[in-house]
CSV table of C-alpha atoms in Angstrom, one decimal:
chain,number,residue,atom,x,y,z
A,159,MET,CA,0.0,0.0,0.0
A,160,THR,CA,1.2,3.5,-0.7
A,161,ARG,CA,1.2,6.2,1.9
A,162,VAL,CA,-1.7,7.9,0.1
A,163,GLU,CA,-3.8,4.6,0.2
A,164,GLN,CA,-3.0,4.2,3.9
A,165,ALA,CA,-4.0,7.8,4.7
A,166,ILE,CA,-7.2,7.4,2.8
A,167,GLY,CA,-7.9,4.1,4.6
A,168,ALA,CA,-7.2,5.7,8.0
A,169,GLY,CA,-9.5,8.6,7.0
A,170,PHE,CA,-12.3,6.3,6.1
A,171,GLY,CA,-11.6,4.3,9.3
A,172,ALA,CA,-11.9,7.4,11.4
A,173,VAL,CA,-15.2,8.4,9.8
A,174,ALA,CA,-16.6,4.8,10.2
A,175,LEU,CA,-15.5,4.8,13.9
A,176,TRP,CA,-17.1,8.2,14.5
A,177,LEU,CA,-20.4,7.3,12.8
A,178,SER,CA,-20.5,3.9,14.7
A,179,THR,CA,-19.7,5.6,18.0
A,180,ARG,CA,-22.5,8.2,17.4
A,181,ALA,CA,-24.9,5.4,16.5
A,182,GLU,CA,-23.9,3.5,19.7
A,183,LEU,CA,-22.9,0.4,17.7
A,184,LEU,CA,-19.5,0.0,19.5
A,185,ALA,CA,-18.3,-0.7,23.0
A,186,ASP,CA,-18.4,2.2,25.5
A,187,VAL,CA,-15.0,3.5,24.4
A,188,PRO,CA,-14.6,7.2,23.8
A,189,PHE,CA,-14.1,8.2,20.1
A,190,ARG,CA,-10.9,10.0,21.0
A,191,SER,CA,-9.5,6.7,22.3
A,192,LEU,CA,-10.5,4.8,19.2
A,193,ALA,CA,-9.1,7.6,17.0
A,194,GLY,CA,-5.8,7.5,19.0
A,195,LEU,CA,-5.6,3.7,18.4
A,196,LEU,CA,-6.3,4.3,14.7
A,197,ALA,CA,-3.5,6.9,14.6
A,198,CYS,CA,-1.1,4.5,16.3
A,199,ALA,CA,-2.1,1.8,13.8
A,200,PHE,CA,-1.3,4.3,11.0
A,201,VAL,CA,2.1,5.1,12.5
A,202,LEU,CA,2.9,1.4,12.9
A,203,SER,CA,2.0,0.8,9.3
A,204,MET,CA,4.3,3.7,8.2
A,205,ILE,CA,7.1,2.2,10.2
A,206,SER,CA,6.4,-1.2,8.6
A,207,MET,CA,6.6,0.4,5.1
A,208,ARG,CA,10.0,2.0,6.0
A,209,LEU,CA,11.3,-1.3,7.4
A,210,VAL,CA,10.3,-3.4,4.5
A,211,ARG,CA,10.7,-1.2,1.5
A,212,HIS,CA,11.4,-3.8,-1.1
A,213,SER,CA,10.0,-7.2,-2.1
A,214,TYR,CA,13.5,-8.7,-1.5
A,215,ALA,CA,13.8,-7.6,2.1
A,216,SER,CA,14.9,-10.3,4.6
A,217,MET,CA,12.4,-12.6,6.1
A,218,ALA,CA,13.1,-11.2,9.5
A,219,LYS,CA,12.2,-7.7,8.4
A,220,LEU,CA,9.2,-9.0,6.6
A,221,HIS,CA,7.9,-10.7,9.8
A,222,VAL,CA,8.6,-7.6,11.9
A,223,GLY,CA,6.8,-5.3,9.4
A,224,ILE,CA,3.8,-7.6,9.2
A,225,ALA,CA,3.6,-8.0,12.9
A,226,LEU,CA,3.6,-4.2,13.4
A,227,GLN,CA,0.7,-3.9,11.1
A,228,MET,CA,-1.2,-6.7,12.8
A,229,VAL,CA,-0.7,-5.1,16.2
A,230,GLY,CA,-2.2,-1.9,15.1
A,231,VAL,CA,-5.2,-3.5,13.4
A,232,THR,CA,-5.8,-5.8,16.3
A,233,ALA,CA,-5.8,-3.0,18.8
A,234,VAL,CA,-8.4,-1.0,16.8
A,235,ILE,CA,-10.8,-3.8,15.9
A,236,TYR,CA,-10.8,-5.3,19.4
A,237,ALA,CA,-11.3,-1.9,21.1
A,238,THR,CA,-14.5,-1.5,19.2
A,239,GLY,CA,-16.1,-4.4,21.1
A,240,LEU,CA,-16.8,-6.2,17.8
A,241,GLY,CA,-13.5,-8.1,17.6
A,242,PRO,CA,-13.6,-11.0,15.2
A,243,ILE,CA,-16.6,-9.6,13.4
A,244,LEU,CA,-14.2,-7.1,11.9
A,245,ALA,CA,-11.6,-9.7,10.9
A,246,VAL,CA,-11.9,-8.7,7.3
A,247,ALA,CA,-9.3,-6.0,8.3
A,248,PHE,CA,-6.8,-8.8,8.8
A,249,PHE,CA,-7.4,-10.1,5.3
A,250,ILE,CA,-7.0,-6.6,3.9
A,251,VAL,CA,-3.5,-6.5,5.6
A,252,VAL,CA,-2.7,-9.9,4.1
A,253,VAL,CA,-3.7,-8.8,0.6
A,254,ALA,CA,-1.8,-5.5,0.8
A,255,ASN,CA,1.4,-7.3,1.9
A,256,VAL,CA,1.1,-9.9,-0.9
A,257,ARG,CA,0.4,-7.2,-3.4
A,258,VAL,CA,3.4,-5.1,-2.4
A,259,ARG,CA,5.9,-7.8,-1.2
A,260,GLY,CA,5.0,-10.7,-3.4
A,261,SER,CA,3.9,-14.2,-2.8
A,262,ARG,CA,6.5,-14.9,-0.2
A,263,ALA,CA,4.6,-12.6,2.2
A,264,ALA,CA,1.4,-14.7,2.0
A,265,VAL,CA,2.3,-17.3,4.6
A,266,PRO,CA,3.9,-14.9,7.2
A,267,ALA,CA,1.0,-12.4,6.8
A,268,THR,CA,-1.6,-15.2,7.2
A,269,LEU,CA,0.2,-16.6,10.2
A,270,TRP,CA,0.5,-13.2,11.9
A,271,ALA,CA,-3.2,-12.5,11.1
A,272,LEU,CA,-4.2,-15.9,12.7
A,273,LEU,CA,-2.1,-15.1,15.8
A,274,ALA,CA,-3.6,-11.6,16.1
A,275,LEU,CA,-7.1,-13.2,15.9
A,276,LEU,CA,-6.2,-15.6,18.6
A,277,VAL,CA,-4.6,-13.0,20.9
A,278,GLY,CA,-7.6,-10.7,20.4
A,279,GLN,CA,-10.0,-13.5,21.3
A,280,LEU,CA,-7.9,-14.2,24.4
A,281,ALA,CA,-8.2,-10.6,25.3
A,282,ILE,CA,-12.0,-10.9,25.2
A,283,GLU,CA,-12.0,-14.1,27.2
A,284,LEU,CA,-9.8,-12.5,29.9
A,285,GLN,CA,-12.0,-9.4,29.7
A,286,TRP,CA,-9.1,-7.1,28.7
A,287,ALA,CA,-11.1,-6.2,25.6
A,288,PRO,CA,-14.8,-5.2,25.5
A,289,ALA,CA,-17.4,-7.3,23.7
A,290,VAL,CA,-20.7,-5.8,22.6
A,291,VAL,CA,-21.9,-9.2,21.2
A,292,ASP,CA,-22.4,-12.5,23.1
A,293,GLU,CA,-19.0,-14.0,23.7
A,294,GLU,CA,-20.1,-17.4,22.6
A,295,LEU,CA,-21.1,-16.0,19.2
A,296,LEU,CA,-17.7,-14.2,19.0
A,297,ARG,CA,-15.9,-17.5,19.6
A,298,GLY,CA,-17.8,-19.1,16.6
A,299,VAL,CA,-17.2,-16.1,14.4
A,300,MET,CA,-13.5,-16.2,15.4
A,301,ALA,CA,-13.2,-19.9,14.5
A,302,LEU,CA,-14.9,-19.3,11.1
A,303,ASN,CA,-12.7,-16.3,10.3
A,304,ALA,CA,-9.6,-18.3,11.3
A,305,PHE,CA,-10.5,-21.0,8.7
A,306,GLY,CA,-11.4,-18.5,6.1
A,307,LEU,CA,-8.2,-16.5,6.7
A,308,ALA,CA,-6.0,-19.5,6.5
A,309,PHE,CA,-7.6,-20.8,3.3
A,310,SER,CA,-7.8,-17.5,1.5
A,311,GLY,CA,-4.3,-16.4,2.5
A,312,LEU,CA,-2.8,-19.6,1.1
A,313,VAL,CA,-4.9,-19.5,-2.0
A,314,LEU,CA,-3.8,-15.9,-2.5
A,315,GLY,CA,-0.2,-16.8,-2.1
A,316,GLY,CA,-0.4,-19.6,-4.6
A,317,ALA,CA,-2.1,-17.4,-7.2
A,318,PHE,CA,0.5,-14.7,-6.8
A,319,SER,CA,3.3,-17.3,-7.0
A,320,GLU,CA,1.9,-18.5,-10.3
A,321,LYS,CA,1.6,-14.9,-11.5
A,322,GLU,CA,5.2,-14.2,-10.6
A,323,THR,CA,6.5,-17.3,-12.3
A,324,SER,CA,4.6,-16.4,-15.5
A,325,GLU,CA,5.9,-12.9,-15.4
A,326,GLY,CA,9.5,-14.2,-15.0
A,327,GLN,CA,9.1,-16.6,-17.9
A,328,LEU,CA,7.7,-13.8,-20.1
A,329,TRP,CA,10.5,-11.5,-19.1
A,330,HIS,CA,13.1,-14.2,-20.0
A,331,ARG,CA,11.4,-14.9,-23.4
A,332,SER,CA,11.4,-11.2,-24.2
A,333,LEU,CA,15.2,-10.9,-23.7
A,334,HIS,CA,16.3,-14.2,-25.1
A,335,ASP,CA,16.2,-16.0,-28.5
A,336,PRO,CA,13.6,-18.8,-28.3
A,337,LEU,CA,15.6,-21.2,-30.5
A,338,THR,CA,19.1,-20.8,-29.0
A,339,GLY,CA,18.3,-19.3,-25.6
A,340,LEU,CA,21.0,-16.6,-26.1
A,341,ALA,CA,20.5,-13.0,-25.2
A,342,ASN,CA,18.9,-10.9,-27.9
A,343,ARG,CA,19.7,-7.3,-28.8
A,344,THR,CA,17.3,-5.9,-26.2
A,345,LEU,CA,19.3,-7.5,-23.4
A,346,LEU,CA,22.6,-6.3,-24.9
């Protein structure tokens, strides 16, 4: 995601949180607290972008960058009291990471999303995070979202892997003679 896309997303998030707070759809958390968490999530996302600038960054940097994003998203969605009902936010982070960093980000992003989902649910169970919906229902929603996230993250990674392989083959064909395999004039 570019900075502009992230800023637009944070803006829409702030408006959605404000409207939801006004309509009393969220937990009894002041809007300024939710806005502060959203701002922190935005800052963590910016740090992640600086840390993992290229698709060829080390796996350690990739994991740290994704973990920072997941911490921010988890804090915001679980503070609302809706928790796993808003788990689509985790999938958005997975998709954004795969889009920017390639197929090798699919498994780490999916694993961090699943971990964030579990930690958030644990926070609800321990009553560290509010819940505006029946906790038993939230457990079921969390389980369904976990399966959906795992499946879709791995399918997404496979699809991007095939795309990257095809692009690499096309790039090679455009720069090499098909009969001899030698470099053509474009490459020289």
